[in-house]
């Protein structure tokens, strides 16, 4: 069964396996997997605290975190930011999501955004901003399939970012 859940210690192995996949595939900041394995309970507690605005890293806003699960397999994650800073208004938006590499191009991206939109509606959002890199055709299709209307394309840090609004959320 495909569903969104709050981060949970119960799925530690699947989550860490997914994060290792992401690190092998992506050229992004490396996460300290050993630290994560050692104190997974602390990590889960931290994620849940961010929802309440506790111990936020500098520049972050309170956010709801969810994992997309298929049975007991961690597929990906989504973040619903409760408000937008000037930076998030340009890039980042209200909702961010990611799918582990071995589960991409299987419809999970479209599903995670659809489920995140339902959660955003329950949080009181009437419309949300979702952004992606201009060259990320997969994300463009996912956002547009979920009702995203392109507002504009901006240049940010040498890359073009597409800014979509989705709403009213029903």
CSV table of C-alpha atoms in Angstrom, one decimal:
chain,number,residue,atom,x,y,z
A,1,UNK,CA,0.0,0.0,0.0
A,2,UNK,CA,1.4,3.4,-1.0
A,3,UNK,CA,1.1,6.1,1.6
A,4,UNK,CA,2.7,9.1,3.3
A,5,UNK,CA,3.8,8.6,6.9
A,6,UNK,CA,5.7,10.7,9.4
A,7,UNK,CA,9.3,9.7,9.8
A,8,UNK,CA,9.5,6.6,11.9
A,9,UNK,CA,12.3,4.5,13.5
A,10,UNK,CA,10.4,1.4,12.2
A,11,UNK,CA,11.7,2.0,8.7
A,12,UNK,CA,15.3,2.8,9.5
A,13,UNK,CA,16.9,0.2,7.2
A,14,UNK,CA,14.8,1.0,4.2
A,15,UNK,CA,15.3,4.8,4.7
A,16,UNK,CA,19.1,4.5,5.1
A,17,UNK,CA,19.3,2.2,2.0
A,18,UNK,CA,17.4,4.8,0.1
A,19,UNK,CA,19.7,7.6,1.3
A,20,UNK,CA,22.7,5.6,0.3
A,21,UNK,CA,21.2,5.2,-3.2
A,22,UNK,CA,20.7,9.0,-3.4
A,23,UNK,CA,24.3,9.7,-2.4
A,24,UNK,CA,25.6,7.3,-5.1
A,25,UNK,CA,23.4,8.9,-7.7
A,26,UNK,CA,23.3,12.6,-6.8
A,27,UNK,CA,26.0,15.2,-6.8
A,28,UNK,CA,24.8,16.9,-3.7
A,29,UNK,CA,26.1,17.5,-0.2
A,30,UNK,CA,27.0,14.2,1.4
A,31,UNK,CA,25.0,13.2,4.4
A,32,UNK,CA,26.8,11.5,7.2
A,33,UNK,CA,25.2,8.1,6.9
A,34,UNK,CA,27.2,6.6,9.8
A,35,UNK,CA,26.0,9.4,12.1
A,36,UNK,CA,22.4,8.7,10.9
A,37,UNK,CA,22.8,5.0,11.5
A,38,UNK,CA,24.2,5.6,15.0
A,39,UNK,CA,21.4,8.0,16.2
A,40,UNK,CA,18.4,7.3,13.9
A,41,UNK,CA,16.0,8.0,16.8
A,42,UNK,CA,17.5,11.4,17.3
A,43,UNK,CA,17.2,12.1,13.6
A,44,UNK,CA,13.5,11.1,13.6
A,45,UNK,CA,12.9,13.3,16.7
A,46,UNK,CA,14.6,16.2,15.0
A,47,UNK,CA,12.4,15.9,11.9
A,48,UNK,CA,9.3,15.9,14.0
A,49,UNK,CA,10.6,18.9,16.0
A,50,UNK,CA,11.1,20.9,12.8
A,51,UNK,CA,7.3,20.6,12.2
A,52,UNK,CA,6.8,22.6,15.5
A,53,UNK,CA,9.6,25.0,14.6
A,54,UNK,CA,12.0,23.5,17.2
A,55,UNK,CA,15.8,23.7,16.7
A,56,UNK,CA,15.5,24.8,13.1
A,57,UNK,CA,18.8,25.3,11.2
A,58,UNK,CA,19.5,28.9,10.2
A,59,UNK,CA,17.4,30.0,7.3
A,60,UNK,CA,14.9,27.1,7.6
A,61,UNK,CA,11.2,27.4,8.4
A,62,UNK,CA,8.9,25.1,10.2
A,63,UNK,CA,8.0,22.2,7.9
A,64,UNK,CA,6.1,18.9,7.9
A,65,UNK,CA,8.1,15.9,6.7
A,66,UNK,CA,6.6,12.8,5.2
A,67,UNK,CA,8.0,9.6,3.8
A,68,UNK,CA,6.4,7.9,0.8
A,69,UNK,CA,6.2,4.2,1.6
A,70,UNK,CA,5.2,1.2,-0.5
A,71,UNK,CA,4.6,-1.4,2.2
A,72,UNK,CA,7.7,-1.3,4.3
A,73,UNK,CA,9.9,0.1,1.5
A,74,UNK,CA,11.0,3.8,1.7
A,75,UNK,CA,10.3,5.3,-1.8
A,76,UNK,CA,11.0,8.9,-1.2
A,77,UNK,CA,10.2,12.0,0.9
A,78,UNK,CA,8.4,15.3,0.8
A,79,UNK,CA,8.6,18.5,2.8
A,80,UNK,CA,5.8,20.9,3.2
A,81,UNK,CA,7.1,24.3,4.3
A,82,UNK,CA,4.7,26.2,6.4
A,83,UNK,CA,5.7,29.6,5.1
A,84,UNK,CA,8.0,31.1,2.5
A,85,UNK,CA,11.1,33.2,3.0
A,86,UNK,CA,12.3,35.5,0.2
A,87,UNK,CA,14.7,32.7,-0.9
A,88,UNK,CA,12.0,30.0,-0.8
A,89,UNK,CA,9.7,32.3,-2.8
A,90,UNK,CA,12.3,32.3,-5.6
A,91,UNK,CA,13.5,28.7,-5.3
A,92,UNK,CA,12.2,25.9,-3.2
A,93,UNK,CA,8.6,26.8,-2.7
A,94,UNK,CA,6.1,25.3,-0.3
A,95,UNK,CA,6.6,21.6,-1.3
A,96,UNK,CA,9.8,19.7,-2.1
A,97,UNK,CA,10.0,16.0,-2.9
A,98,UNK,CA,12.5,13.4,-3.9
A,99,UNK,CA,12.3,9.8,-5.0
A,100,UNK,CA,15.1,7.2,-4.6
A,101,UNK,CA,16.9,6.5,-7.9
A,102,UNK,CA,15.7,2.9,-8.3
A,103,UNK,CA,12.1,4.0,-7.9
A,104,UNK,CA,12.1,6.8,-10.4
A,105,UNK,CA,10.0,6.8,-13.6
A,106,UNK,CA,7.5,4.5,-12.0
A,107,UNK,CA,4.8,7.1,-11.2
A,108,UNK,CA,5.9,7.7,-7.6
A,109,UNK,CA,6.8,11.3,-8.2
A,110,UNK,CA,3.3,12.1,-9.4
A,111,UNK,CA,1.9,10.2,-6.4
A,112,UNK,CA,4.1,11.9,-3.8
A,113,UNK,CA,3.2,15.4,-5.0
A,114,UNK,CA,-0.6,14.5,-5.1
A,115,UNK,CA,-0.4,13.2,-1.5
A,116,UNK,CA,1.6,16.2,-0.4
A,117,UNK,CA,-1.0,18.5,-1.8
A,118,UNK,CA,-3.7,16.8,0.2
A,119,UNK,CA,-1.6,17.2,3.4
A,120,UNK,CA,-1.0,20.9,2.5
A,121,UNK,CA,-4.8,21.4,2.1
A,122,UNK,CA,-5.3,19.9,5.6
A,123,UNK,CA,-2.7,22.4,6.9
A,124,UNK,CA,-4.9,25.2,5.5
A,125,UNK,CA,-3.1,26.0,2.3
A,126,UNK,CA,-5.3,27.3,-0.6
A,127,UNK,CA,-2.5,27.3,-3.1
A,128,UNK,CA,1.2,26.3,-3.1
A,129,UNK,CA,4.4,27.2,-4.9
A,130,UNK,CA,6.5,24.3,-6.3
A,131,UNK,CA,9.7,24.9,-8.2
A,132,UNK,CA,12.2,22.8,-10.2
A,133,UNK,CA,15.2,23.3,-12.4
A,134,UNK,CA,14.3,24.1,-15.9
A,135,UNK,CA,16.2,21.1,-17.2
A,136,UNK,CA,14.4,18.7,-14.9
A,137,UNK,CA,11.9,17.4,-17.4
A,138,UNK,CA,10.6,14.7,-15.0
A,139,UNK,CA,9.8,17.2,-12.3
A,140,UNK,CA,8.2,19.5,-14.8
A,141,UNK,CA,5.8,16.8,-15.9
A,142,UNK,CA,5.0,15.8,-12.3
A,143,UNK,CA,4.2,19.3,-11.3
A,144,UNK,CA,2.1,20.0,-14.4
A,145,UNK,CA,0.2,16.6,-14.0
A,146,UNK,CA,-0.7,17.8,-10.5
A,147,UNK,CA,-2.2,21.1,-11.8
A,148,UNK,CA,0.9,23.3,-11.7
A,149,UNK,CA,0.6,26.5,-13.7
A,150,UNK,CA,3.9,28.0,-14.7
A,151,UNK,CA,4.3,31.6,-13.4
A,152,UNK,CA,7.7,32.2,-14.7
A,153,UNK,CA,11.3,31.0,-15.2
A,154,UNK,CA,14.0,32.9,-13.3
A,155,UNK,CA,17.8,32.6,-13.4
A,156,UNK,CA,19.2,31.8,-10.0
A,157,UNK,CA,22.8,30.9,-9.3
A,158,UNK,CA,23.5,30.3,-12.9
A,159,UNK,CA,20.5,27.9,-13.3
A,160,UNK,CA,17.1,28.5,-14.7
A,161,UNK,CA,14.3,27.7,-12.1
A,162,UNK,CA,10.7,27.1,-13.1
A,163,UNK,CA,8.1,28.5,-10.6
A,164,UNK,CA,4.7,26.8,-10.6
A,165,UNK,CA,1.6,27.6,-8.6
A,166,UNK,CA,-0.9,24.9,-7.8
A,167,UNK,CA,-4.3,25.9,-6.5
A,168,UNK,CA,-6.8,26.2,-5.4
A,169,UNK,CA,-6.1,22.9,-3.8
A,170,UNK,CA,-9.2,20.7,-3.7
